[in-house]
Short mmCIF file of C-alpha atoms in Angstrom, two decimals:
data_model
loop_
_atom_site.label_atom_id
_atom_site.label_comp_id
_atom_site.label_asym_id
_atom_site.label_seq_id
_atom_site.Cartn_x
_atom_site.Cartn_y
_atom_site.Cartn_z
CA MET A 1 60.26 103.86 163.92
CA LYS A 2 58.64 99.93 163.28
CA ASN A 3 54.93 101.85 162.64
CA LEU A 4 56.07 104.33 160.53
CA LYS A 5 58.53 102.18 158.37
CA LYS A 6 56.03 99.89 158.10
CA MET A 7 53.37 102.60 156.93
CA LEU A 8 55.72 102.52 154.62
CA SER A 9 55.83 99.52 152.90
CA VAL A 10 52.61 99.45 153.08
CA VAL A 11 52.60 100.11 148.96
CA SER A 12 54.97 97.07 148.62
CA VAL A 13 51.87 94.82 148.66
CA ALA A 14 49.11 97.03 147.77
CA ALA A 15 47.97 94.75 145.05
CA MET A 16 46.43 92.27 148.39
CA ILE A 17 43.97 94.85 149.06
CA LEU A 18 43.09 96.42 144.56
CA GLY A 19 40.18 97.80 145.53
CA LEU A 20 38.97 96.76 148.61
CA THR A 21 40.15 99.92 150.33
CA GLY A 22 39.93 103.97 149.83
CA CYS A 23 39.29 107.01 151.77
CA ALA A 24 41.02 110.15 152.40
CA ALA A 25 40.89 113.86 152.76
CA GLU A 26 41.09 116.87 154.95
CA SER A 27 40.79 116.75 158.98
CA ASP A 28 38.90 119.89 160.73
CA GLY A 29 39.66 120.63 164.36
CA SER A 30 36.65 123.49 166.22
CA ASP A 31 36.07 127.40 164.48
CA GLY A 32 34.68 128.40 167.67
CA ASP A 33 32.80 126.96 169.74
CA VAL A 34 31.89 124.97 166.67
CA VAL A 35 33.53 120.97 165.93
CA HIS A 36 33.82 120.59 163.03
CA LEU A 37 34.91 116.27 162.11
CA THR A 38 35.63 115.06 158.46
CA ILE A 39 34.81 111.70 156.98
CA TRP A 40 36.74 110.14 154.17
CA SER A 41 35.34 107.09 152.79
CA PRO A 42 35.47 105.26 148.26
CA THR A 43 32.79 106.68 146.40
CA ASP A 44 30.17 104.17 146.01
CA GLU A 45 26.47 104.21 143.15
CA GLN A 46 24.24 107.13 143.64
CA ALA A 47 22.18 105.50 146.22
CA ILE A 48 25.08 105.29 148.84
CA GLU A 49 26.10 108.43 147.70
CA GLU A 50 22.75 110.38 148.57
CA TRP A 51 22.63 108.25 151.82
CA TRP A 52 25.46 110.16 153.07
CA VAL A 53 24.00 113.52 152.00
CA GLU A 54 21.01 112.76 153.24
CA LYS A 55 22.47 111.65 156.64
CA LEU A 56 25.06 114.01 157.02
CA THR A 57 21.98 116.72 156.06
CA GLU A 58 20.49 115.60 159.30
CA TRP A 59 23.02 114.99 161.82
CA ASN A 60 24.40 118.50 161.29
CA GLU A 61 20.63 120.31 161.57
CA ALA A 62 20.30 118.56 164.70
CA HIS A 63 23.87 119.22 165.80
CA PRO A 64 24.51 122.69 164.51
CA ASP A 65 27.68 122.82 167.35
CA ILE A 66 29.47 119.63 165.76
CA GLN A 67 29.04 120.11 162.58
CA VAL A 68 30.55 116.43 159.65
CA SER A 69 31.75 116.43 156.39
CA ARG A 70 32.49 114.09 153.86
CA GLU A 71 35.66 113.55 151.54
CA ALA A 72 34.51 110.23 149.21
CA ILE A 73 37.62 109.27 147.37
CA ASP A 74 37.91 107.90 143.37
CA ARG A 75 39.46 104.32 144.57
CA SER A 76 39.67 103.47 139.85
CA ASP A 77 43.23 103.72 140.86
CA SER A 78 44.75 101.21 143.03
CA TYR A 79 47.04 102.15 145.14
CA ALA A 80 45.48 106.02 146.13
CA TYR A 81 44.38 105.16 149.31
CA GLU A 82 47.60 104.26 150.35
CA ASN A 83 49.67 107.19 149.28
CA LYS A 84 46.75 109.34 150.66
CA ILE A 85 47.37 107.64 153.88
CA ILE A 86 51.08 107.89 154.27
CA THR A 87 50.97 111.06 153.01
CA ALA A 88 48.24 112.11 155.94
CA THR A 89 50.20 109.79 158.49
CA THR A 90 53.32 111.71 157.98
CA SER A 91 52.08 114.92 158.37
CA HIS A 92 49.37 114.32 161.00
CA ASP A 93 46.29 114.64 158.53
CA LEU A 94 45.01 111.47 158.66
CA PRO A 95 40.74 112.64 159.35
CA ASP A 96 39.13 112.18 162.17
CA ILE A 97 37.08 108.79 161.00
CA LEU A 98 38.08 106.71 158.25
CA TYR A 99 36.26 103.60 156.61
CA VAL A 100 39.28 101.01 156.04
CA ASP A 101 38.00 96.73 155.08
CA GLY A 102 37.06 94.99 157.51
CA PRO A 103 39.92 92.59 157.94
CA THR A 104 42.64 95.83 157.51
CA VAL A 105 41.12 96.67 160.89
CA SER A 106 43.86 94.84 163.37
CA TYR A 107 47.28 97.13 160.86
CA TYR A 108 45.79 100.07 161.33
CA ALA A 109 45.03 99.21 165.57
CA ALA A 110 48.73 97.84 165.77
CA ASN A 111 49.96 100.25 164.13
CA GLU A 112 48.19 103.06 166.28
CA LEU A 113 46.49 105.02 163.32
CA LEU A 114 43.21 104.19 164.84
CA ILE A 115 42.56 104.94 167.86
CA PRO A 116 40.47 102.22 170.58
CA ILE A 117 36.55 102.88 171.11
CA ASP A 118 35.34 100.34 173.74
CA ASP A 119 33.31 103.03 175.41
CA CYS A 120 31.21 103.79 172.31
CA TYR A 121 28.97 101.14 172.52
CA ALA A 122 26.95 99.38 175.72
CA GLU A 123 27.33 95.85 176.27
CA GLU A 124 23.60 95.23 174.85
CA ASP A 125 24.42 97.26 171.81
CA LEU A 126 28.15 95.18 171.46
CA GLU A 127 25.83 91.72 171.24
CA ASP A 128 23.54 93.00 168.64
CA PHE A 129 26.14 93.59 166.25
CA MET A 130 26.73 90.32 164.13
CA PRO A 131 29.18 88.75 165.83
CA SER A 132 31.75 88.71 162.93
CA THR A 133 31.91 92.35 162.72
CA ILE A 134 32.60 92.15 166.43
CA GLN A 135 35.23 90.68 165.53
CA GLN A 136 37.37 91.84 162.21
CA CYS A 137 36.18 95.39 164.47
CA THR A 138 38.56 93.52 167.73
CA TYR A 139 42.42 93.86 168.05
CA ASP A 140 44.16 92.75 170.65
CA ASP A 141 41.13 92.60 172.89
CA SER A 142 40.12 96.30 172.15
CA LEU A 143 37.47 97.76 170.20
CA TYR A 144 38.59 99.56 166.60
CA ALA A 145 35.98 100.24 164.20
CA MET A 146 32.52 99.22 163.60
CA ALA A 147 30.82 98.51 160.74
CA ALA A 148 27.30 98.66 159.24
CA THR A 149 27.63 96.21 156.96
CA GLU A 150 28.49 92.41 155.68
CA SER A 151 28.71 90.00 153.51
CA SER A 152 28.44 86.55 153.05
CA VAL A 153 29.26 83.90 150.51
CA ALA A 154 26.38 80.87 149.71
CA LEU A 155 26.25 78.39 147.07
CA TYR A 156 24.10 78.81 144.26
CA TYR A 157 23.08 76.95 141.42
CA ASN A 158 20.95 76.29 138.07
CA LYS A 159 17.52 74.43 138.66
CA ASP A 160 17.83 73.41 135.31
CA TYR A 161 21.01 72.11 134.97
CA LEU A 162 20.66 69.62 138.83
CA ASP A 163 17.24 68.53 137.40
CA ALA A 164 19.29 67.86 134.04
CA ALA A 165 21.35 65.91 135.85
CA GLY A 166 18.68 63.94 138.18
CA ILE A 167 20.76 65.90 141.76
CA GLU A 168 18.27 67.08 144.96
CA TYR A 169 18.29 70.58 144.75
CA PRO A 170 20.15 71.00 148.38
CA SER A 171 18.51 73.32 151.21
CA ASP A 172 18.12 76.49 151.49
CA THR A 173 15.95 75.99 155.64
CA ASN A 174 18.24 73.16 157.25
CA ILE A 175 22.18 73.59 156.95
CA GLU A 176 21.50 69.71 158.05
CA ASP A 177 20.89 69.17 154.33
CA ALA A 178 23.67 71.51 152.97
CA TRP A 179 26.58 69.89 150.68
CA THR A 180 28.68 68.86 151.97
CA TRP A 181 33.20 69.35 151.07
CA SER A 182 32.10 65.49 149.12
CA GLU A 183 28.71 66.56 147.30
CA PHE A 184 30.16 68.96 146.85
CA TYR A 185 33.32 67.16 144.32
CA GLU A 186 30.81 65.07 143.61
CA TYR A 187 27.72 66.36 142.30
CA ALA A 188 30.46 69.44 140.25
CA GLU A 189 31.90 66.68 138.53
CA LYS A 190 28.72 65.24 137.55
CA LEU A 191 27.36 68.39 136.55
CA THR A 192 30.37 69.45 133.75
CA THR A 193 29.72 69.20 130.42
CA ASP A 194 31.09 70.28 126.93
CA ASP A 195 28.95 73.54 127.39
CA TYR A 196 29.33 74.48 131.61
CA VAL A 197 31.92 73.21 134.58
CA GLY A 198 30.72 72.68 137.24
CA THR A 199 31.20 74.73 139.24
CA ASN A 200 32.67 78.60 139.48
CA LEU A 201 34.77 78.42 142.56
CA ILE A 202 36.93 81.97 141.83
CA MET A 203 35.27 85.20 142.85
CA ASP A 204 38.89 87.24 142.17
CA LYS A 205 42.87 85.97 142.20
CA GLY A 206 43.67 88.60 144.52
CA GLU A 207 41.38 89.04 148.22
CA GLY A 208 38.58 86.95 146.66
CA LEU A 209 40.17 83.51 147.21
CA ILE A 210 41.18 84.23 150.59
CA TYR A 211 37.41 85.88 151.36
CA ALA A 212 35.51 83.24 149.66
CA LEU A 213 37.58 80.10 149.97
CA GLY A 214 39.03 80.24 153.65
CA SER A 215 36.22 79.30 154.83
CA LEU A 216 36.64 76.00 153.54
CA TRP A 217 40.63 75.91 155.50
CA GLN A 218 38.37 76.72 158.99
CA GLU A 219 35.62 74.10 158.60
CA ASN A 220 38.78 71.73 158.11
CA ASN A 221 40.64 72.79 161.68
CA ALA A 222 43.09 74.70 159.22
CA PRO A 223 43.65 77.69 160.61
CA MET A 224 46.53 79.87 158.80
CA LEU A 225 47.59 81.60 161.64
CA SER A 226 48.07 81.40 165.38
CA GLU A 227 45.36 82.62 167.13
CA ASP A 228 47.48 85.80 168.05
CA GLY A 229 47.92 86.29 164.91
CA SER A 230 51.39 86.42 165.34
CA GLU A 231 52.50 83.29 163.03
CA ALA A 232 52.13 81.40 160.53
CA ASP A 233 54.59 78.16 160.10
CA GLY A 234 52.73 75.85 161.23
CA TYR A 235 49.16 77.22 160.67
CA VAL A 236 48.57 77.87 156.85
CA ASN A 237 51.93 74.76 155.57
CA SER A 238 50.07 72.83 158.04
CA THR A 239 48.64 69.24 156.98
CA ALA A 240 45.05 69.67 157.32
CA SER A 241 46.24 72.76 155.30
CA VAL A 242 47.65 71.67 152.91
CA GLU A 243 44.65 68.96 152.30
CA THR A 244 42.08 71.09 151.85
CA ALA A 245 44.51 73.52 148.67
CA GLU A 246 44.52 69.23 147.93
CA TYR A 247 40.72 69.84 147.70
CA VAL A 248 40.50 73.13 146.03
CA ASN A 249 42.56 72.26 143.71
CA ASN A 250 41.21 68.88 142.19
CA PHE A 251 37.82 70.43 140.72
CA ILE A 252 41.02 73.34 138.94
CA GLN A 253 42.68 70.36 137.90
CA ASN A 254 40.09 68.21 136.78
CA GLY A 255 38.40 70.59 134.83
CA TYR A 256 35.24 70.68 136.95
CA ALA A 257 36.00 74.69 137.97
CA ASN A 258 38.16 77.05 136.05
CA ILE A 259 40.62 79.29 136.88
CA ASP A 260 40.19 81.30 134.09
CA PRO A 261 36.35 81.98 134.35
CA ILE A 262 34.06 84.42 131.81
CA GLU A 263 32.84 87.23 133.50
CA ASP A 264 29.37 85.69 135.12
CA GLU A 265 30.06 82.82 134.33
CA PHE A 266 27.13 81.18 136.34
CA GLN A 267 25.00 84.55 135.85
CA ASN A 268 25.35 83.34 131.59
CA GLY A 269 24.95 79.84 132.15
CA TYR A 270 28.45 78.19 131.63
CA ALA A 271 28.52 76.99 135.74
CA ALA A 272 25.99 74.95 137.15
CA THR A 273 26.85 76.09 140.32
CA MET A 274 28.94 78.99 141.70
CA LEU A 275 30.51 79.75 145.09
CA GLY A 276 29.30 83.69 145.18
CA GLY A 277 29.02 86.60 147.90
CA SER A 278 25.34 87.55 149.13
CA TRP A 279 25.20 90.92 146.42
CA GLU A 280 24.79 88.71 143.90
CA ILE A 281 21.58 88.15 144.83
CA ALA A 282 19.65 91.95 143.06
CA SER A 283 21.51 90.48 139.96
CA LEU A 284 20.33 87.50 139.95
CA GLU A 285 16.44 88.29 140.98
CA GLU A 286 16.14 90.25 138.06
CA SER A 287 17.86 87.85 135.44
CA ASP A 288 15.95 84.79 133.49
CA LEU A 289 18.11 82.40 135.21
CA ASN A 290 15.95 79.17 137.16
CA TRP A 291 18.47 79.63 140.39
CA GLY A 292 18.48 78.25 144.24
CA ILE A 293 20.98 78.89 146.97
CA SER A 294 22.22 76.80 149.66
CA TYR A 295 24.61 77.33 152.41
CA PHE A 296 28.11 77.60 152.26
CA PRO A 297 29.68 74.25 151.79
CA ILE A 298 30.17 72.39 155.32
CA SER A 299 32.73 69.83 155.95
CA ASP A 300 31.88 65.65 155.58
CA SER A 301 31.95 66.65 159.95
CA GLY A 302 29.35 68.65 159.60
CA GLU A 303 32.03 71.43 161.03
CA ALA A 304 30.07 74.90 158.93
CA VAL A 305 32.12 78.64 158.48
CA SER A 306 30.83 81.12 156.20
CA PRO A 307 32.83 84.15 154.77
CA THR A 308 32.01 87.98 156.56
CA GLY A 309 33.61 91.01 156.58
CA ASP A 310 32.97 94.74 155.03
CA TRP A 311 34.28 97.83 155.80
CA SER A 312 34.80 99.58 159.02
CA ALA A 313 34.94 102.82 159.71
CA GLY A 314 37.50 103.97 163.26
CA ILE A 315 38.35 106.99 164.08
CA THR A 316 41.89 108.64 164.28
CA LYS A 317 44.68 108.97 166.52
CA ASP A 318 44.91 112.81 164.21
CA CYS A 319 40.56 112.81 165.73
CA GLU A 320 40.91 116.32 168.41
CA ASN A 321 37.49 116.14 169.33
CA VAL A 322 37.48 111.94 169.96
CA LYS A 323 35.06 112.90 172.40
CA ALA A 324 32.67 114.38 169.12
CA ALA A 325 33.80 111.57 167.21
CA LYS A 326 32.36 108.72 169.22
CA GLU A 327 29.19 110.43 169.96
CA PHE A 328 29.17 110.75 166.22
CA MET A 329 29.85 107.50 165.18
CA VAL A 330 27.49 105.85 168.25
CA TRP A 331 24.83 107.75 165.77
CA LEU A 332 25.49 106.87 162.78
CA MET A 333 25.67 103.21 163.44
CA ASN A 334 22.43 102.76 165.24
CA SER A 335 19.51 100.38 164.35
CA GLU A 336 17.71 102.95 161.63
CA ASN A 337 20.98 104.35 159.82
CA VAL A 338 22.38 100.52 159.67
CA ALA A 339 18.72 99.39 157.95
CA THR A 340 18.91 102.76 155.43
CA TYR A 341 22.60 102.29 154.99
CA ALA A 342 22.62 98.62 153.92
CA SER A 343 19.55 98.83 151.86
CA ALA A 344 20.61 101.42 150.32
CA ILE A 345 24.08 99.98 150.01
CA ALA A 346 22.24 96.39 149.19
CA LYS A 347 24.54 94.34 151.59
CA PRO A 348 22.72 93.05 155.17
CA ALA A 349 23.34 94.62 157.82
CA ALA A 350 25.28 94.35 161.17
CA ARG A 351 22.59 95.28 162.90
CA THR A 352 20.23 92.34 163.97
CA SER A 353 17.67 94.48 165.29
CA SER A 354 18.43 96.67 161.94
CA TYR A 355 15.87 93.91 160.42
CA GLU A 356 13.17 95.28 161.95
CA TYR A 357 13.25 98.53 159.45
CA MET A 358 14.05 96.44 156.46
CA GLU A 359 11.70 94.02 154.89
CA GLY A 360 12.74 90.96 152.00
CA TRP A 361 15.45 89.02 154.82
CA ASP A 362 12.89 86.50 156.79
CA GLU A 363 12.15 84.81 153.71
CA GLY A 364 14.47 83.07 150.33
CA ALA A 365 17.96 83.94 150.01
CA ARG A 366 17.97 86.61 151.88
CA SER A 367 17.78 85.33 155.13
CA LEU A 368 19.17 82.07 154.86
CA ILE A 369 22.15 84.58 154.46
CA LEU A 370 21.22 86.63 157.41
CA TRP A 371 20.64 82.63 159.55
CA GLN A 372 24.97 82.44 157.83
CA LEU A 373 25.75 85.90 159.57
CA GLN A 374 24.08 85.28 162.41
CA ASN A 375 24.81 81.68 163.14
CA THR A 376 28.20 80.61 160.66
CA GLY A 377 29.95 84.11 160.13
CA VAL A 378 34.16 83.66 160.90
CA ALA A 379 36.03 86.04 159.95
CA ARG A 380 39.02 86.93 158.11
CA PRO A 381 42.46 85.66 159.53
CA SER A 382 42.66 88.61 162.33
CA SER A 383 46.44 90.27 162.10
CA PRO A 384 49.00 93.56 160.57
CA SER A 385 50.46 90.69 158.68
CA TYR A 386 47.33 90.10 157.15
CA SER A 387 48.25 92.24 154.03
CA ILE A 388 50.93 90.11 153.53
CA LEU A 389 49.00 86.84 153.84
CA SER A 390 46.33 87.61 152.00
CA SER A 391 48.39 88.01 149.30
CA GLU A 392 51.57 85.00 149.52
CA PHE A 393 48.06 83.02 149.39
CA ALA A 394 46.70 84.01 147.00
CA THR A 395 50.02 84.09 144.83
CA ALA A 396 50.69 80.89 146.10
CA LEU A 397 47.15 79.63 145.21
CA LEU A 398 47.60 80.33 142.42
CA ASN A 399 50.93 78.48 141.40
CA ILE A 400 49.24 74.83 142.85
CA PHE A 401 46.29 75.85 140.51
CA SER A 402 49.48 76.17 137.79
CA GLY A 403 51.04 72.42 139.03
CA ALA A 404 53.39 74.08 141.69
CA ASP A 405 54.06 72.30 144.61
CA ILE A 406 51.28 72.86 147.71
CA GLN A 407 53.53 72.15 150.40
CA SER A 408 57.04 74.19 148.51
CA GLU A 409 53.91 77.11 148.48
CA PHE A 410 52.69 77.23 151.73
CA ASP A 411 55.96 76.71 153.28
CA LYS A 412 57.00 80.49 151.65
CA VAL A 413 53.57 81.86 152.95
CA ALA A 414 54.83 80.75 156.16
CA ASP A 415 58.20 82.39 155.84
CA GLU A 416 57.24 85.61 154.41
CA PHE A 417 54.33 86.77 156.73
CA ASP A 418 56.26 85.06 159.52
CA ASP A 419 59.72 87.32 158.38
CA ASP A 420 56.94 90.57 158.48
CA TYR A 421 55.69 90.04 161.61
CA THR A 422 58.65 89.88 163.09
CA THR A 423 59.97 93.19 161.82
CA PHE A 424 57.97 94.76 162.61
CA TYR A 425 55.51 94.05 165.31
CA GLY A 426 57.89 91.34 166.20
CA ASP A 427 59.35 92.35 169.90
#
């Protein structure tokens, strides 16, 4: 059976996810007139753990006929999630509601581990969620999950270093005055000194590469996959894709960015600028760094795309009380709950209406992040073979940074992806 074989093979590509996924628990059915639902989600910081306790208590007290419990799974072992999913799949013991990272929704949907939830949300509710949230949670024209939070990547800069180099700050209120690719490269060169590099490009050497840098490919009209997510040959290895990789590689080869950046390179003053996540804002606000923020760099032709994505919740195939699970999902993702969840986890909310209950998002760095999500945010490629694309793309880019031929490396990515998709999902 293709889907089961694919499920059993997922451990071989688990390095792609590397901590971006993590969930697990036991599935409960009904006890007389009481329905028991179980959620699997990753452990998180104390604030979000307290949020879960508070919210589940609130729900259970108001709904004595639908009792919900959660098992938080320790993500210290990056293979724990995959192993537990495989075990639960073969024993038909998946939880009722499962949290998965946004780019993997299509995998779980294609392998029929999640069920469609199109009837959960009215059209006005769907329009309230960020377009990228709906995009990442949709597979084959059906909605399979929903997310409470989003993420984005912006350009952070050290004001003192830009002042010393005589470089004008990029705008944080008008994207027409954001840095273009050419300006970003020119200023990275000008900002590089014996004491610090011009920019920090590498978030991590796994999923962070396609997450943080993939928007450059989209801005250069270089999609990595076909529109239906079934082919990589002619896309990830296209002329435009190779050109984009050359642009990124020039930062590394010319010493304007480090292939092995030190920890907190920008925050510690060893990089003049940084392509960093929206989560960096909170720590930068507490630092002594004289910093600013601007939009994700736009192409020279004016195309603007910014990274997005976060964890999403879906209902599994083993849920015996789908109606109750959908009722809970609708409540879980209402505007107020999304607002308090996003505030507890310090991430942007996935619902526009949630910002009515949140402070600090109408000005400054957070308002720029919100604007990007509403206007330029695009999800990562959707395909059940996404894990292959991500891991092979990361390998190829690191090889390129080390001197390998770009075309050859991306041809390998295309071959690996197409082989996986054809083997497990082809007709």
